[in-house]
Short mmCIF file of C-alpha atoms in Angstrom, two decimals:
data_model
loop_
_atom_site.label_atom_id
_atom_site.label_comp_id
_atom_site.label_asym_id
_atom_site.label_seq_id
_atom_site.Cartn_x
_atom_site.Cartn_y
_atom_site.Cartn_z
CA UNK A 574 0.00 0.00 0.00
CA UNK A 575 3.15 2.61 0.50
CA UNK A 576 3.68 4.74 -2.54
CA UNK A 577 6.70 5.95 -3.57
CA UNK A 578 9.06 8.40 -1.86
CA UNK A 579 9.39 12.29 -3.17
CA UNK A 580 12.83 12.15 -3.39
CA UNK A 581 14.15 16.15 -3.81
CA UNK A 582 17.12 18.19 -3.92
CA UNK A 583 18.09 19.78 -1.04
CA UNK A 584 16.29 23.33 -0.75
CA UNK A 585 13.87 22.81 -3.65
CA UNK A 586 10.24 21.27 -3.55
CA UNK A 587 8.00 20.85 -6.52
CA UNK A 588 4.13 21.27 -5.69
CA UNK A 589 2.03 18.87 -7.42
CA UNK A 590 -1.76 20.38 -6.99
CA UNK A 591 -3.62 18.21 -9.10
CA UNK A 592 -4.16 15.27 -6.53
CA UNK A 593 -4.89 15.11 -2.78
CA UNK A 594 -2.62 13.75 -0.80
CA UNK A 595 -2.55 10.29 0.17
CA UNK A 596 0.75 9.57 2.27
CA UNK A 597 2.65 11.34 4.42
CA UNK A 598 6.52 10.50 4.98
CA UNK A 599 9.30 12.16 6.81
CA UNK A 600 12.82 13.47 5.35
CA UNK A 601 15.41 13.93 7.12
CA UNK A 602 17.94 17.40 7.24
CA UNK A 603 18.78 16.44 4.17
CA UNK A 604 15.77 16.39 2.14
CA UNK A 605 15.81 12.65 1.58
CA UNK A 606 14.93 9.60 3.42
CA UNK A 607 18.21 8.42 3.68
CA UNK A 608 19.90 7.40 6.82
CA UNK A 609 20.47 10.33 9.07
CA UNK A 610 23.42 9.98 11.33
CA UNK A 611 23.70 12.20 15.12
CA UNK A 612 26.86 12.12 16.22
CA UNK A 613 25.63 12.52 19.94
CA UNK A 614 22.52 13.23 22.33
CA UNK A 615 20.92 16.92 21.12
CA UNK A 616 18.21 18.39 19.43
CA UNK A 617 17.90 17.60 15.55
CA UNK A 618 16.38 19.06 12.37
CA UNK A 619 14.15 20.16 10.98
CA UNK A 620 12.71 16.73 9.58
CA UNK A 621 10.62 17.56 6.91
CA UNK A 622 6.93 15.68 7.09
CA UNK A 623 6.06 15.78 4.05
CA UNK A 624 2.63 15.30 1.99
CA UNK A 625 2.54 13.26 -0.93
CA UNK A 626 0.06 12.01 -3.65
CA UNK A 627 -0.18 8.25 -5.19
CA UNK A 628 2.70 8.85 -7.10
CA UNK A 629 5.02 10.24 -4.22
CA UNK A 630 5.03 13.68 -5.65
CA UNK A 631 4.67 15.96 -2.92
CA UNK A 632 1.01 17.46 -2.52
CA UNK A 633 -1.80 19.08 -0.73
CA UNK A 634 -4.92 18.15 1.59
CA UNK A 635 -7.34 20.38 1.50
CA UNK A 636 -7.75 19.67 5.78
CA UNK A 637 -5.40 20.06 8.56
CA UNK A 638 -3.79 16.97 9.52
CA UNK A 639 -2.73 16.31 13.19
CA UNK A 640 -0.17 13.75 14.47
CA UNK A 641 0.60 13.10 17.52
CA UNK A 642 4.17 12.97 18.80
CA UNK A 643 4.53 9.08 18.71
CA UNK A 644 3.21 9.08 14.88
CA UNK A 645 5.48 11.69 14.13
CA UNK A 646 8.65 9.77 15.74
CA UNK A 647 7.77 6.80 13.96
CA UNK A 648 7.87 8.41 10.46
CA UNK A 649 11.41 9.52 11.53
CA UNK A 650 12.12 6.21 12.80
CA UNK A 651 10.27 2.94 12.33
CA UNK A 652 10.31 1.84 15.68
CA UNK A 653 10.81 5.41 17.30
CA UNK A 654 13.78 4.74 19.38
CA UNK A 655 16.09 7.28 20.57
CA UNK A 656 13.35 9.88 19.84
CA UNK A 657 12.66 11.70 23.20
CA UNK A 658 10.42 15.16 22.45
CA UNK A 659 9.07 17.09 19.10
CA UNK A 660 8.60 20.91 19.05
CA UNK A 661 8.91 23.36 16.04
CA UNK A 662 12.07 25.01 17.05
CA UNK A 663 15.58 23.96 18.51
CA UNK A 664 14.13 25.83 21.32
CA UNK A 665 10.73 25.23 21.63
CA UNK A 666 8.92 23.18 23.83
CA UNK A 667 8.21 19.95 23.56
CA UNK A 668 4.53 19.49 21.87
CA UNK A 669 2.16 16.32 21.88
CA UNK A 670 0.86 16.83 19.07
CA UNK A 671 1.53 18.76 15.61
CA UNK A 672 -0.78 20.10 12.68
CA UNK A 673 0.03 20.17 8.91
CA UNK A 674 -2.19 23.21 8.02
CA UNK A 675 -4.88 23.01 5.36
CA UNK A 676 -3.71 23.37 1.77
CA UNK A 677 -0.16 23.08 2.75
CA UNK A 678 1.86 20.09 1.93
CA UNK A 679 4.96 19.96 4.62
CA UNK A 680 6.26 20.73 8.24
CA UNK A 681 9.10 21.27 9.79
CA UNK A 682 9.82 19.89 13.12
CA UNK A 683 12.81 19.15 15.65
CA UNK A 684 13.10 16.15 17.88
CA UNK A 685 15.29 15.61 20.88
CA UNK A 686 17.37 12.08 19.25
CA UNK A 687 19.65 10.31 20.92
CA UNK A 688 22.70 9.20 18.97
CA UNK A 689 22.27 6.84 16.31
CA UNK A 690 21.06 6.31 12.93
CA UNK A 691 17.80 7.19 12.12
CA UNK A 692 16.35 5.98 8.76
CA UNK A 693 12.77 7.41 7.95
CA UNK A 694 9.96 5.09 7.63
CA UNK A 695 8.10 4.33 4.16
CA UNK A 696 5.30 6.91 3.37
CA UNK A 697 2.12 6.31 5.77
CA UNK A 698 -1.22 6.14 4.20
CA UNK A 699 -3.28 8.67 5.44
CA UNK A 700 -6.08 6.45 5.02
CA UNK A 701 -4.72 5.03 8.32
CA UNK A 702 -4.75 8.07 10.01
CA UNK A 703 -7.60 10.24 9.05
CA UNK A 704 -11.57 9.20 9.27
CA UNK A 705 -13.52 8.37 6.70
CA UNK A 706 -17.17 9.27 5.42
CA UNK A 707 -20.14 7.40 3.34
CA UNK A 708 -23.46 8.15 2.15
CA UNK A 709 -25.52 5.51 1.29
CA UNK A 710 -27.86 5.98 -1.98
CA UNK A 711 -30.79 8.28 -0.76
CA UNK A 712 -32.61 8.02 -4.01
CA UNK A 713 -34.53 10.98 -5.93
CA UNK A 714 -36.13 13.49 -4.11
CA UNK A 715 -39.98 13.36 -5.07
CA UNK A 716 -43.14 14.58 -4.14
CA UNK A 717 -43.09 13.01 -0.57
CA UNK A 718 -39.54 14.57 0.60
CA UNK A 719 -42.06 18.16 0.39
CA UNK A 720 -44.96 16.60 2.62
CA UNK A 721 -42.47 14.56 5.44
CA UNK A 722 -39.16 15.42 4.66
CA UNK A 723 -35.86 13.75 3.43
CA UNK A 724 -33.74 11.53 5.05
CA UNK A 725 -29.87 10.40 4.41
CA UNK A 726 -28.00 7.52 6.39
CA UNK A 727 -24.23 6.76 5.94
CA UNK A 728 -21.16 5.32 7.76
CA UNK A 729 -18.57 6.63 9.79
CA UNK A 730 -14.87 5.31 10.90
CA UNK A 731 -11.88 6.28 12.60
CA UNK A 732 -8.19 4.62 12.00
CA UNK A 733 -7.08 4.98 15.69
CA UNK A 734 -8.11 4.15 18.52
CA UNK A 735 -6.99 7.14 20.12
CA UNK A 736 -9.21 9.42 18.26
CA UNK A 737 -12.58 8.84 17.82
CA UNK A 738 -15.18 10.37 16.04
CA UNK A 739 -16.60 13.45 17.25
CA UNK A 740 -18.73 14.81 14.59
CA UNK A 741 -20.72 14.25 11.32
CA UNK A 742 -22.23 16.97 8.81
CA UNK A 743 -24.41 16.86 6.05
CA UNK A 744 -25.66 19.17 3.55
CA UNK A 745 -27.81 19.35 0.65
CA UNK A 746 -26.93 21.95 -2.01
CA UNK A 747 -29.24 22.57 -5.56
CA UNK A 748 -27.75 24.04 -8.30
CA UNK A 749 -28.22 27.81 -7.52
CA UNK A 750 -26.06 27.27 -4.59
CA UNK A 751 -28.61 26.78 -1.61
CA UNK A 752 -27.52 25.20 1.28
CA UNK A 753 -29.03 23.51 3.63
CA UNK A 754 -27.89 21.41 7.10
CA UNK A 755 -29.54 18.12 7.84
CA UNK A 756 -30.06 17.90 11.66
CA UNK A 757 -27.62 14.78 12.09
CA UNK A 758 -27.87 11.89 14.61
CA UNK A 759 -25.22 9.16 15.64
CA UNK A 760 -21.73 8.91 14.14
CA UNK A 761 -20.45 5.72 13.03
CA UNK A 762 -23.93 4.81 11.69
CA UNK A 763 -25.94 8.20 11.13
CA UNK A 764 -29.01 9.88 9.93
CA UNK A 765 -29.44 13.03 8.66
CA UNK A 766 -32.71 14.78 8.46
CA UNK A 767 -33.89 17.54 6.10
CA UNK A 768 -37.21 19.14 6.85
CA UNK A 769 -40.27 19.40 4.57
CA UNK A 770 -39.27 23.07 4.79
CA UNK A 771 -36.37 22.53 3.99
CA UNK A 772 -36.76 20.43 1.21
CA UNK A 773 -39.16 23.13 -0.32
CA UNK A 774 -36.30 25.82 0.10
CA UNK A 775 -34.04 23.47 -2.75
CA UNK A 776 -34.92 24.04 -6.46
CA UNK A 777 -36.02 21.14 -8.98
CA UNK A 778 -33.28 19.35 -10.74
CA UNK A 779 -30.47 18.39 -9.29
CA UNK A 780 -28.61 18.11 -4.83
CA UNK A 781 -25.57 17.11 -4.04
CA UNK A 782 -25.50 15.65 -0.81
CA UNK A 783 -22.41 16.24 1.11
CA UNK A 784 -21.66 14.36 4.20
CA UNK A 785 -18.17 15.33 6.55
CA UNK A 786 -16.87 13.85 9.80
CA UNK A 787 -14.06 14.83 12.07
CA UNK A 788 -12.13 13.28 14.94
CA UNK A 789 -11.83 14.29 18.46
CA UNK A 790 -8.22 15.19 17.68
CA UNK A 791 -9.39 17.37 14.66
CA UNK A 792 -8.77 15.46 11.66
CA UNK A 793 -11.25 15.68 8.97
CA UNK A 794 -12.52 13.03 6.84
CA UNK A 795 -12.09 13.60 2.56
CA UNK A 796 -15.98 14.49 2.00
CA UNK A 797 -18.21 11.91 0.25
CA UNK A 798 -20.64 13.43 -2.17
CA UNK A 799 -23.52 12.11 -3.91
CA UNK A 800 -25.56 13.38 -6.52
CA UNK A 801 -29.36 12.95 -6.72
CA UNK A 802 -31.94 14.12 -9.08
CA UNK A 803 -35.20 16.68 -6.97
CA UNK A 804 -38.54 16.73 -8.85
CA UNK A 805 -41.33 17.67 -6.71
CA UNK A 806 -44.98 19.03 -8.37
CA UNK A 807 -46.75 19.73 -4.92
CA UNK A 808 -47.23 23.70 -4.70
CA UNK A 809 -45.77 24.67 -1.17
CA UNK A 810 -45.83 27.84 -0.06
CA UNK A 811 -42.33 29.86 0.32
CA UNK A 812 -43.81 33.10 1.66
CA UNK A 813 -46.44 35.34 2.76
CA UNK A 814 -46.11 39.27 3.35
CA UNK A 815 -48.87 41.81 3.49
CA UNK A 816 -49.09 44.14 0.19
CA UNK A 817 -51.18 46.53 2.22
CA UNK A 818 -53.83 47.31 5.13
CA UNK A 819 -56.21 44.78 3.47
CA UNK A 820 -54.20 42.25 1.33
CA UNK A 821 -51.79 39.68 1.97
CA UNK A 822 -49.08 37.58 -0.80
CA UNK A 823 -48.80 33.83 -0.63
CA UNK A 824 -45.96 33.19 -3.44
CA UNK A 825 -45.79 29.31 -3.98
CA UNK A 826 -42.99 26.85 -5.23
CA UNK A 827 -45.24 26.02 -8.71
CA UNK A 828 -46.90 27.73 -10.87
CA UNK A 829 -50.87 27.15 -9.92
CA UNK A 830 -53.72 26.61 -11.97
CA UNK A 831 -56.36 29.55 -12.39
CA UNK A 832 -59.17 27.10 -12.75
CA UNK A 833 -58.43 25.99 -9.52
CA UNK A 834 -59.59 29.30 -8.31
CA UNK A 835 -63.20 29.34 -9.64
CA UNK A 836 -66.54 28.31 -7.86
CA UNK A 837 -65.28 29.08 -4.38
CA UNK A 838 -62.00 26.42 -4.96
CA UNK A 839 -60.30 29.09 -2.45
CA UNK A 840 -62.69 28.97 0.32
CA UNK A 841 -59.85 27.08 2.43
CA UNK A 842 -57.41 30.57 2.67
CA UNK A 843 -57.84 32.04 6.30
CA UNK A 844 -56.12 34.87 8.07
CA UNK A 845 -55.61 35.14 11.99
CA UNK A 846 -55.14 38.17 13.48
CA UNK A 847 -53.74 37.88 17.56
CA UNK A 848 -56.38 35.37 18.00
CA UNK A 849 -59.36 36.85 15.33
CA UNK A 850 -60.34 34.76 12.36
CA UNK A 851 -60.46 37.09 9.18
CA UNK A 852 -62.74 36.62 6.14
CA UNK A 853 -60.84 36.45 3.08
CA UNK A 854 -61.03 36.04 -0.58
CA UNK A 855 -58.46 34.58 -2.43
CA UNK A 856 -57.09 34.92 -6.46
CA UNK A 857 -54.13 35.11 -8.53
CA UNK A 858 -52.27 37.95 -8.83
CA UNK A 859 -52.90 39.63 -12.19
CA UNK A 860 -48.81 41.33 -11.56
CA UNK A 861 -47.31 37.79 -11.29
CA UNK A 862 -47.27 36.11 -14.62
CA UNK A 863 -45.98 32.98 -13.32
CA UNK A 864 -48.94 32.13 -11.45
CA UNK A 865 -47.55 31.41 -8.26
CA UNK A 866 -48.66 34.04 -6.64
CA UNK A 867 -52.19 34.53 -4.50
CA UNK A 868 -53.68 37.58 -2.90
CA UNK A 869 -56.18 36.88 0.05
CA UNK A 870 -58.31 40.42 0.24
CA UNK A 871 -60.20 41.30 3.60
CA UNK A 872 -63.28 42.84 2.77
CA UNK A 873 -64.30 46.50 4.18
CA UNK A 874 -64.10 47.10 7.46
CA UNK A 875 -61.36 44.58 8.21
CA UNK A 876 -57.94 45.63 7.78
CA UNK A 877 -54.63 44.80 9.70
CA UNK A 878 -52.42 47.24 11.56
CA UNK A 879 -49.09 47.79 11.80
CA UNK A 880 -47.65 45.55 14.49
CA UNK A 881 -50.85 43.27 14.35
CA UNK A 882 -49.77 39.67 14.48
CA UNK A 883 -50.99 37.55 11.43
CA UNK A 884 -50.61 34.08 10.18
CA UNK A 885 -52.40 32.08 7.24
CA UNK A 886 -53.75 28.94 7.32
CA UNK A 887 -55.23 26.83 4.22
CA UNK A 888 -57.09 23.29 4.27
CA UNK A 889 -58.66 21.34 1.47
CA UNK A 890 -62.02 21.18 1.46
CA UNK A 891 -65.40 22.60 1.39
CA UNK A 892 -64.64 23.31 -2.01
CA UNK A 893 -61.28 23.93 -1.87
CA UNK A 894 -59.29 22.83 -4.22
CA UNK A 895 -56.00 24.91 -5.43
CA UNK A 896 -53.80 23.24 -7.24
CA UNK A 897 -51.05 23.40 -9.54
CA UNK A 898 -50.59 23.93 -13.00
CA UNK A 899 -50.39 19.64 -13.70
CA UNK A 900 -53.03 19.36 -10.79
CA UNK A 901 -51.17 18.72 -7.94
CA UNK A 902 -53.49 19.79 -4.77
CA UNK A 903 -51.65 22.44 -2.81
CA UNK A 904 -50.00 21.35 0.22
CA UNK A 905 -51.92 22.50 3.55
CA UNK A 906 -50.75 25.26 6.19
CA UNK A 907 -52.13 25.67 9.68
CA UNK A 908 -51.23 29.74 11.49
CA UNK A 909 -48.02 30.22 8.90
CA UNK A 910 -46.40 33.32 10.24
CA UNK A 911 -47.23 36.56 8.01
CA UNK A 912 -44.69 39.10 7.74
CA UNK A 913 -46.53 42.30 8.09
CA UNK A 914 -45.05 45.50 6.74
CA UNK A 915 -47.34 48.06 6.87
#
């Protein structure tokens, strides 16, 4: 599984960007991984630990990477002997634990050695050392993931025993670049959970679900992505804002049908005001040509007041039945807050 070593001359270091790393080896003071002779007991370097890709050129991750001081002595020396301390200066202090920062590709570090030879390990996987991340196959998004919601389960591991996992993320992000977190449970084995809501918020076509994990110790796991297609035909409704003293905006996720409106189809629309039920009547607006938008009108005397509390609520029924432009019965909403401007 080793790959091979980035041999280079002393002082120079070719980047390779085009692959993540996937080893990480040490060099000694002499930018090779040669044997490394000290003369007596002291503090040597800087040993170079060193980031490389599957053909041992060296690299970048696009995390930090943490070792602790044992992994770092045994990439100096296989079995870590004579290695007594690490620290990032001939006189520093000794550290447990060192990070290779994100998007760099080395480190330099002194030990305290004893003397001996010291002949640097081959190139560690990092696949031993950082945690890893899966999503199993979620499937399309369709017209249920917009009436209960969407669900993603996946896997989990860490390397060492020493550092377990600590956390799990998980996103789903549509083409226009909306973002949204799934409220995660468990690590090894999770679940991630994305709202009807926020399901609704994601256009049709295409999410990428991203999942992440990271260790106790701070190592991240290389993020597993999958791709899945989103076609939902239910209307939901995005928003609702008052136009003016007597009429409110619903704006919905699909266009809606304006036969749907006739012979008292909107007679489910209701407006709450602190506690008093509102008579409305409901239409499309003649402004919004996609036809997503409806404008519930209070009739004279009602009005609502600046600072007046106001939600909407709409249930199928008694006549009503909105739907959308394919005839897709709107979804339901019981007291959805109202954002009143006036």
């Amino acid at each position: 599984n080793a790959v091979p070593s980035a041999k280079s001359a002393a002082g120079t270091l070719t980047i390779v960007t085009a692959a993540s790393a996937v080893a990480i080896e040490a060099q000694t003071p002499n930018k090779d991984q040669n044997t490394y002779n000290v003369p007596y007991n002291t503090e040597a370097g800087p040993f170079t630990l060193l980031l490389v890709d599957a053909a041992g050129n060296p690299t970048v991750y696009p995390g930090p990477i943490l070792l602790t001081a044992a992994q770092v002595a045994q990439l100096i020396s296989p079995n870590a002997a004579g290695i007594n301390g690490l620290r990032l200066s001939l006189a520093g202090a000794d550290l447990q634990m060192v990070t290779i920062p994100a998007g760099t590709s080395s480190l330099a570090v002194y030990v305290a050695a004893a003397s001996g030879s010291y002949t640097p390990a081959a190139p560690r996987l990092l696949a031993s050392i950082l945690p890893t991340v899966a999503i199993n196959d979620p499937g399309a998004l369709g017209d249920a993931s917009v009436t209960s919601g969407f669900s993603v389960t996946g896997s989990a591991a860490s390397p060492q025993s020493g550092d377990s996992l600590n956390n799990v993320t998980v996103t789903m992000t549509d083409t226009n670049g909306t973002s949204i977190n799934g409220a995660v449970t468990g690590t090894s084995s999770w679940s991630a959970y994305f709202s009807a809501a926020d399901v609704a918020r994601l256009s049709d076509s295409t999410v990428t679900v991203t999942a992440g994990a990271s260790t106790l110790l701070g190592n991240s796991a290389p993020r597993a992505t999958v791709t899945e297609p989103k076609s939902t035909q239910l209307p939901v409704l995005v928003s609702a804002v008052t136009t003016s003293a007597n009429t409110v905006a619903l704006t919905y996720s699909k266009p809606l049908a304006p036969a749907s409106f006739l012979a008292g189809a909107a007679n489910g629309f209701s407006l709450n005001d602190g506690g008093t039920l509102l008579p409305v009547t409901a239409a499309l607006s003649a402004a919004d040509s996609s036809n997503k938008t409806v404008i519930l009108t209070l009739p004279v005397p009602f009005t609502i007041a600046h600072g007046d509390s106001i939600t909407v609520s709409y249930v199928q029924g008694n006549g009503a039945a909105v739907a959308s432009a394919v005839g897709n019965l709107v979804m339901g909403v019981s007291n959805q807050f109202v954002l009143n401007g006036n």
